[in-house]
Tab-separated table of C-alpha atoms in Angstrom:
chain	number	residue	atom	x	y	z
A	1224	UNK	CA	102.636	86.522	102.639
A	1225	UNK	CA	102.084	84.397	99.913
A	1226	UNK	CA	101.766	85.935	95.970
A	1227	UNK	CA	97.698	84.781	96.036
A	1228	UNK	CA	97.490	87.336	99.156
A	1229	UNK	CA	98.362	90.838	97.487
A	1230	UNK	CA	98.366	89.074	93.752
A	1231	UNK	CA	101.651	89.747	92.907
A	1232	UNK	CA	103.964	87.604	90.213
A	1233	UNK	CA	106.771	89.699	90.172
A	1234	UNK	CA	107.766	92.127	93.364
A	1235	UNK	CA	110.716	93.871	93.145
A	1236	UNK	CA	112.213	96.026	96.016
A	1237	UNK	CA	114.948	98.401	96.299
A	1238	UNK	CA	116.906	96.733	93.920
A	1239	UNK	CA	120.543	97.450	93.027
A	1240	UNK	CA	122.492	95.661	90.062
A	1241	UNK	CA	125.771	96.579	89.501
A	1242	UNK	CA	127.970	94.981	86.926
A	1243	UNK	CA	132.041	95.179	86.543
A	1244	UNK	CA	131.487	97.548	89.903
A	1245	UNK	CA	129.470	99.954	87.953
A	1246	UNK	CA	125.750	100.468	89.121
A	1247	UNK	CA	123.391	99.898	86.146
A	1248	UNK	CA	120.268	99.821	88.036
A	1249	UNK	CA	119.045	101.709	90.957
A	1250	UNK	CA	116.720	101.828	94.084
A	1251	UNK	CA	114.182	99.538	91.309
A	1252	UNK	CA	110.487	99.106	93.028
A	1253	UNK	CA	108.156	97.360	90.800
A	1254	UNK	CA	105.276	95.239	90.726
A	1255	UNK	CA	103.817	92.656	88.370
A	1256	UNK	CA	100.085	91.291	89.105
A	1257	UNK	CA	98.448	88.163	87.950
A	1258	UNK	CA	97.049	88.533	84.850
A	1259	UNK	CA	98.555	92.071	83.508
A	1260	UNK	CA	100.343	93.288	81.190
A	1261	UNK	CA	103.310	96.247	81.666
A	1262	UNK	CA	105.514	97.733	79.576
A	1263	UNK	CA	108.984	98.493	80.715
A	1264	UNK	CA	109.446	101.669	78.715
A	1265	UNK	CA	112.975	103.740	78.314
A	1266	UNK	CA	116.156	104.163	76.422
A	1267	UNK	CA	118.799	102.011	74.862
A	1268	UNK	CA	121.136	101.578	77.533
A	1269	UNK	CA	118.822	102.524	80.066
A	1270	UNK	CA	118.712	99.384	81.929
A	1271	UNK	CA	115.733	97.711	80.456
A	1272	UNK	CA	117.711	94.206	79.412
A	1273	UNK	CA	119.482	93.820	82.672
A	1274	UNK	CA	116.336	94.169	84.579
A	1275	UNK	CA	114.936	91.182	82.429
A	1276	UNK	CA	118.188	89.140	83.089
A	1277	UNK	CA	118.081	90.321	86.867
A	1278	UNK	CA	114.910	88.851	86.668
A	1279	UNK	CA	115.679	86.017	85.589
A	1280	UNK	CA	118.510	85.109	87.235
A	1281	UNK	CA	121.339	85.750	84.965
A	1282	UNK	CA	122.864	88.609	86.989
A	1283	UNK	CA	122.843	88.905	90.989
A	1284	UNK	CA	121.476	92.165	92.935
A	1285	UNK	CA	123.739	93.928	94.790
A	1286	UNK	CA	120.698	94.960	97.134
A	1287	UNK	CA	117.145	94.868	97.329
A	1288	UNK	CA	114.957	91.531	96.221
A	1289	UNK	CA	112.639	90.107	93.518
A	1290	UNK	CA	110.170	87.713	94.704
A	1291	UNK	CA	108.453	85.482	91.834
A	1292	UNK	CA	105.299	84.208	93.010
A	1293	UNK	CA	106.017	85.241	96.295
A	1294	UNK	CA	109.363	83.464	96.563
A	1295	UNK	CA	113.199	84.296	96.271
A	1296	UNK	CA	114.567	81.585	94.185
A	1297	UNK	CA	118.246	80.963	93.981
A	1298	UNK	CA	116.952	79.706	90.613
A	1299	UNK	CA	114.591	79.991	88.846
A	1300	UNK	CA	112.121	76.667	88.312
A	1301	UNK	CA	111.953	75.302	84.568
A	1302	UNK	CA	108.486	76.402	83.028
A	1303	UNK	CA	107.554	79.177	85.272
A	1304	UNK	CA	108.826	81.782	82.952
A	1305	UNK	CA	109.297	82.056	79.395
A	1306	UNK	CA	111.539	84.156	78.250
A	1307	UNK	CA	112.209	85.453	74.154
A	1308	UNK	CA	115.001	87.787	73.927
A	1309	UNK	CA	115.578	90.230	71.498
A	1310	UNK	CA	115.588	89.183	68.060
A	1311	UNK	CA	119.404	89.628	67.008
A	1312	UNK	CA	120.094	86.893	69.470
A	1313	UNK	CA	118.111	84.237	67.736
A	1314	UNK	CA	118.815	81.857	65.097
A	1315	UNK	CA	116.005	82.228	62.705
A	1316	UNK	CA	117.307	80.715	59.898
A	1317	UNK	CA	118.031	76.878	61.524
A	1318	UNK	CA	116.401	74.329	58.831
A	1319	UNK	CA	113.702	73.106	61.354
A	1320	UNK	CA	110.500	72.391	61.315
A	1321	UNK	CA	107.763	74.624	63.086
A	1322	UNK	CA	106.523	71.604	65.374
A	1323	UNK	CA	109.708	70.667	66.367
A	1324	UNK	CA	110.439	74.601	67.531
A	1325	UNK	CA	107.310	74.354	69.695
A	1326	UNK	CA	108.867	71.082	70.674
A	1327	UNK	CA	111.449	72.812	72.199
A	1328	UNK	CA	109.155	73.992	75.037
A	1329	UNK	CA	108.717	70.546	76.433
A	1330	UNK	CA	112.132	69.255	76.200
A	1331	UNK	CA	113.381	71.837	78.415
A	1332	UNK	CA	111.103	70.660	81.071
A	1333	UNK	CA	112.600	67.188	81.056
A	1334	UNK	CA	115.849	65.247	81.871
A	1335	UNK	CA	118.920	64.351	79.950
A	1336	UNK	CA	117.367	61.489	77.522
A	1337	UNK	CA	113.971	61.752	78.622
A	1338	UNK	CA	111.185	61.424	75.680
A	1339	UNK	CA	108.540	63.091	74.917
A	1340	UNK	CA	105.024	61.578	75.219
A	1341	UNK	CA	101.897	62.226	73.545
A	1342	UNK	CA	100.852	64.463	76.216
A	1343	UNK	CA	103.682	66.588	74.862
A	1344	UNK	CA	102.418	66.438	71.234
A	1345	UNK	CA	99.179	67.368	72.150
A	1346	UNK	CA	100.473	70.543	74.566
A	1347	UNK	CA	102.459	71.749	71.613
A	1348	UNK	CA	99.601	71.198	68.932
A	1349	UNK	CA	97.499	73.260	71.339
A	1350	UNK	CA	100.241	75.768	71.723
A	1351	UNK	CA	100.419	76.214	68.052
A	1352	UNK	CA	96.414	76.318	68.170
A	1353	UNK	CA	95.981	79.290	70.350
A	1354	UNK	CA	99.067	81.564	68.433
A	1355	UNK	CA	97.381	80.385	64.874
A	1356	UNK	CA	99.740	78.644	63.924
A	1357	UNK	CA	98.505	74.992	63.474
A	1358	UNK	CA	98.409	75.157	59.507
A	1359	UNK	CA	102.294	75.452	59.853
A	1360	UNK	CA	103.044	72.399	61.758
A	1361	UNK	CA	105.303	70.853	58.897
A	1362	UNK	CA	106.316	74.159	57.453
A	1363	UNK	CA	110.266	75.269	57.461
A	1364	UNK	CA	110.645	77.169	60.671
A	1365	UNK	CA	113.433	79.631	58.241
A	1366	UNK	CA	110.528	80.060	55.438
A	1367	UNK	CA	108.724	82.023	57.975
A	1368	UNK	CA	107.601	85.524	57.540
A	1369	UNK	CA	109.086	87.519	60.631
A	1370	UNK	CA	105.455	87.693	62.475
A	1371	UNK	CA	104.872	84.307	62.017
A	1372	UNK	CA	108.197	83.196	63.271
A	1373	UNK	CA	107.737	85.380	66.466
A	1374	UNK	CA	104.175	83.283	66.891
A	1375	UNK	CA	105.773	79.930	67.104
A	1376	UNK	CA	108.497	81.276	69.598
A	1377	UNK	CA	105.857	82.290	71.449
A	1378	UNK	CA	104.050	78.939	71.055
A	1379	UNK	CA	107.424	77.231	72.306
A	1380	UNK	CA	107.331	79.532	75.061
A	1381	UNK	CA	103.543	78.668	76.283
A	1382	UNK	CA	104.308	74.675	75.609
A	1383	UNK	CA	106.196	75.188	78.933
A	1384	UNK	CA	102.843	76.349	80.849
A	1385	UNK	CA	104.438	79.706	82.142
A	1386	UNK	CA	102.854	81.643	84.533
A	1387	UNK	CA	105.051	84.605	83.150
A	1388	UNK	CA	106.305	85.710	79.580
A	1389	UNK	CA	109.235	87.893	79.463
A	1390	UNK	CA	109.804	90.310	76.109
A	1391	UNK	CA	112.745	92.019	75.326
A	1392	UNK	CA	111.972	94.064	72.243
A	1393	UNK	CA	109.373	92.462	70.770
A	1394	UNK	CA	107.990	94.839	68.323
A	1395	UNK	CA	111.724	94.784	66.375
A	1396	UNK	CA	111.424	94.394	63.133
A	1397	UNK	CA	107.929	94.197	63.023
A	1398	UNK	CA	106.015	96.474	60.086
A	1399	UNK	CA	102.744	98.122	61.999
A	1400	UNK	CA	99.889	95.549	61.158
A	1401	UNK	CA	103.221	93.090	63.144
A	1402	UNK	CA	102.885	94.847	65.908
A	1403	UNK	CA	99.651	95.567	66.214
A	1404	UNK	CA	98.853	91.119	65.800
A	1405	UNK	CA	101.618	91.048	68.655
A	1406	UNK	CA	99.716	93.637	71.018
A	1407	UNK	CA	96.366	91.343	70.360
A	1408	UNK	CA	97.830	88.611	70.399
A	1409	UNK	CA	99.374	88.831	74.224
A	1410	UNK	CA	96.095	90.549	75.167
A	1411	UNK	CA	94.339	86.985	74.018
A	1412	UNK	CA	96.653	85.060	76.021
A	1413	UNK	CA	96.599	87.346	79.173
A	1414	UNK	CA	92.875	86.554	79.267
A	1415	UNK	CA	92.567	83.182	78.175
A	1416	UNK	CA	95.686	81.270	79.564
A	1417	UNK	CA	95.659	84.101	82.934
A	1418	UNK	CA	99.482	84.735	81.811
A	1419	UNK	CA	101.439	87.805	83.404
A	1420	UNK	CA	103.147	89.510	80.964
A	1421	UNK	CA	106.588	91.739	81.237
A	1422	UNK	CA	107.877	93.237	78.379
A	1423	UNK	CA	110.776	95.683	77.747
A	1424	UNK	CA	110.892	98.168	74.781
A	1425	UNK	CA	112.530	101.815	73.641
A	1426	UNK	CA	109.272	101.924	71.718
A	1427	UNK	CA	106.940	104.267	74.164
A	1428	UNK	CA	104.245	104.008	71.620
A	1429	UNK	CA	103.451	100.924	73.252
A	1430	UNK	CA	101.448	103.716	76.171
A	1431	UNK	CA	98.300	102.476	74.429
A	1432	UNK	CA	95.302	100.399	75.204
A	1433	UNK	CA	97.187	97.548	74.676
A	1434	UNK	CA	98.661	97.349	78.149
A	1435	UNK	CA	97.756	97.316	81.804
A	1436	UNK	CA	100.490	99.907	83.218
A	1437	UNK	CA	103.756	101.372	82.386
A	1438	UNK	CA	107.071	101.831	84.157
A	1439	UNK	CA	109.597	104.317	82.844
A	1440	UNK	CA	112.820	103.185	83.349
A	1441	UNK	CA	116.570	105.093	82.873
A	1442	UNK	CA	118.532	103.593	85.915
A	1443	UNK	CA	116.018	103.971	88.149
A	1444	UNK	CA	111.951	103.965	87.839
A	1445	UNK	CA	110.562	107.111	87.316
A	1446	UNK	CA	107.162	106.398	86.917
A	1447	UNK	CA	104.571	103.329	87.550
A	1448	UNK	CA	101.012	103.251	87.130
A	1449	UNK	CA	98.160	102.812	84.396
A	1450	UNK	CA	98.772	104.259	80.936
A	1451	UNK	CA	95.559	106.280	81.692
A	1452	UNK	CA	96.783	108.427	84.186
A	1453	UNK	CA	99.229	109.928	82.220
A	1454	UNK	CA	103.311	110.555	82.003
A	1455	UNK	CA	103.918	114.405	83.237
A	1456	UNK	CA	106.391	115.381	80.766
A	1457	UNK	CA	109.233	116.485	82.636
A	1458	UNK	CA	109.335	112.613	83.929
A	1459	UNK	CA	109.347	112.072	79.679
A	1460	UNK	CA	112.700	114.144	79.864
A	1461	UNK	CA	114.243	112.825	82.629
A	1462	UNK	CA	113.918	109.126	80.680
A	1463	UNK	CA	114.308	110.381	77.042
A	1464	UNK	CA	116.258	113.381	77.115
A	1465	UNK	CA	114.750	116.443	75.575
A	1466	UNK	CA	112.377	117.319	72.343
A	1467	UNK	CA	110.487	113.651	72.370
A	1468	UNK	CA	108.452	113.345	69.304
A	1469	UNK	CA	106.129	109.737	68.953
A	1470	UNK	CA	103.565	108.288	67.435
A	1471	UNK	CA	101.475	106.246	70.071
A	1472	UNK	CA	99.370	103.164	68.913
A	1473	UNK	CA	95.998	105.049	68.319
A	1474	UNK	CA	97.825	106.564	65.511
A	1475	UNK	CA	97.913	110.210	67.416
A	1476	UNK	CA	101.138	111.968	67.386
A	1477	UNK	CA	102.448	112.551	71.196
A	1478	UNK	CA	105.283	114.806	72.733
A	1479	UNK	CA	106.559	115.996	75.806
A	1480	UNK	CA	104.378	118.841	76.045
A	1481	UNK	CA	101.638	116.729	76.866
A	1482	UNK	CA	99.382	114.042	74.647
A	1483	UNK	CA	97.561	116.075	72.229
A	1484	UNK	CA	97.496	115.090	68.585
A	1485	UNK	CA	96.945	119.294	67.895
């Protein structure tokens, strides 16, 4: 069955990972449709990176299989996912200029010594275009503010054409309005570029209207549906441990006895 049949990007089933023999995830079922959004919600430590790096390749299942567009790839193809990791493993202050960041995006694509054509100029001026970030083509990429750096990684990242973007911690370091331009922003491109979106966060604030569904995830998945159904908050426990106190992105204040902002 091919991914246009039951519209799945990402399926994941029954995976296992284990690492230096010790079993980090478990018995993982997930799903990830064309043109959605998810939030892989739980814990530091939790499991949420290696998923991403499962995902992509970087670490092996032990059981179980993930099928990207409907395929198991012993890797992954260049430009079908884009992939920004969490922010502490970026260089953000390299002198370099914000077009040649975006630039970035295309040479990957290419071979050893290969240039890049005007086609490429005008993908990554387009990029730029649709994170608004053209008026800082010849700006220091360092200069940045933090938000605006994140934009033209994100711009590098679509220069590739993805049909997925990965997130791992993406609201880090981000002050609210940052956040809140990040939720809108990935919104705009889910609708106008039809990009699948996966992203991985401690943050369950992110339970808002700004995505599709939500997976909790502590070793295993304990819940996956639509925001809008709601978490039952013993399955809150199980992934956060006890006395939960948050503040979800309609400003309401949100524990485990429920979502009331009493």
């Amino acid at each position: 069955m091919g991914y246009m049949e039951n519209n799945f990007v990402i399926e994941i089933k029954n995976l296992d990972v284990k690492i230096n023999n010790k079993l980090i995830l478990q018995n993982i079922n997930l799903t990830l449709k064309e043109k959605e959004i998810m939030a892989i919600v739980g814990p530091n430590g939790g499991g949420k990176t290696t998923l991403i790096k499962t995902i992509l390749g970087f670490y092996k299942p032990s059981a179980g299989t993930i099928k990207i567009m409907g395929k198991q790839f012993q890797k992954i193809p260049k430009g079908l996912i884009g992939y920004l990791p969490q922010k502490d493993l970026i260089n953000y202050n390299f002198p370099i200029l914000v077009y040649d960041v975006v630039l970035m995006g295309r040479r990957i694509l290419k071979k050893f010594l290969e240039k890049t054509t005007d086609k490429d100029k005008e993908i990554c001026l387009d990029a730029l275009d649709k994170v608004g970030m053209s008026g800082y083509l010849n700006r220091p990429f360092n200069k940045l503010s933090g938000g605006q750096k994140q934009r033209v990684l994100i711009a590098r990242l679509l220069a590739m054409k993805p049909k997925i973007l990965l997130f791992d911690e993406p609201a880090t370091g981000l002050d609210v309005v940052g956040q809140e331009d990040f939720y809108e922003l990935i919104n705009k491109l889910k609708e106008e570029e039809k990009i699948s979106i996966l992203m991985v966060t401690h943050d369950i604030g992110v339970i808002s209207s700004y995505v599709d569904m939500i997976a909790c995830l502590n070793r295993t998945i304990h819940y996956h549906g639509p925001p809008e159904h709601g978490i039952q908050p013993e399955i809150l426990e199980k992934v956060f441990g006890k006395n939960i106190q948050f503040v979800i992105h309609d400003h309401r204040c949100a524990t485990c006895r429920g979502f009331s902002d009493e």
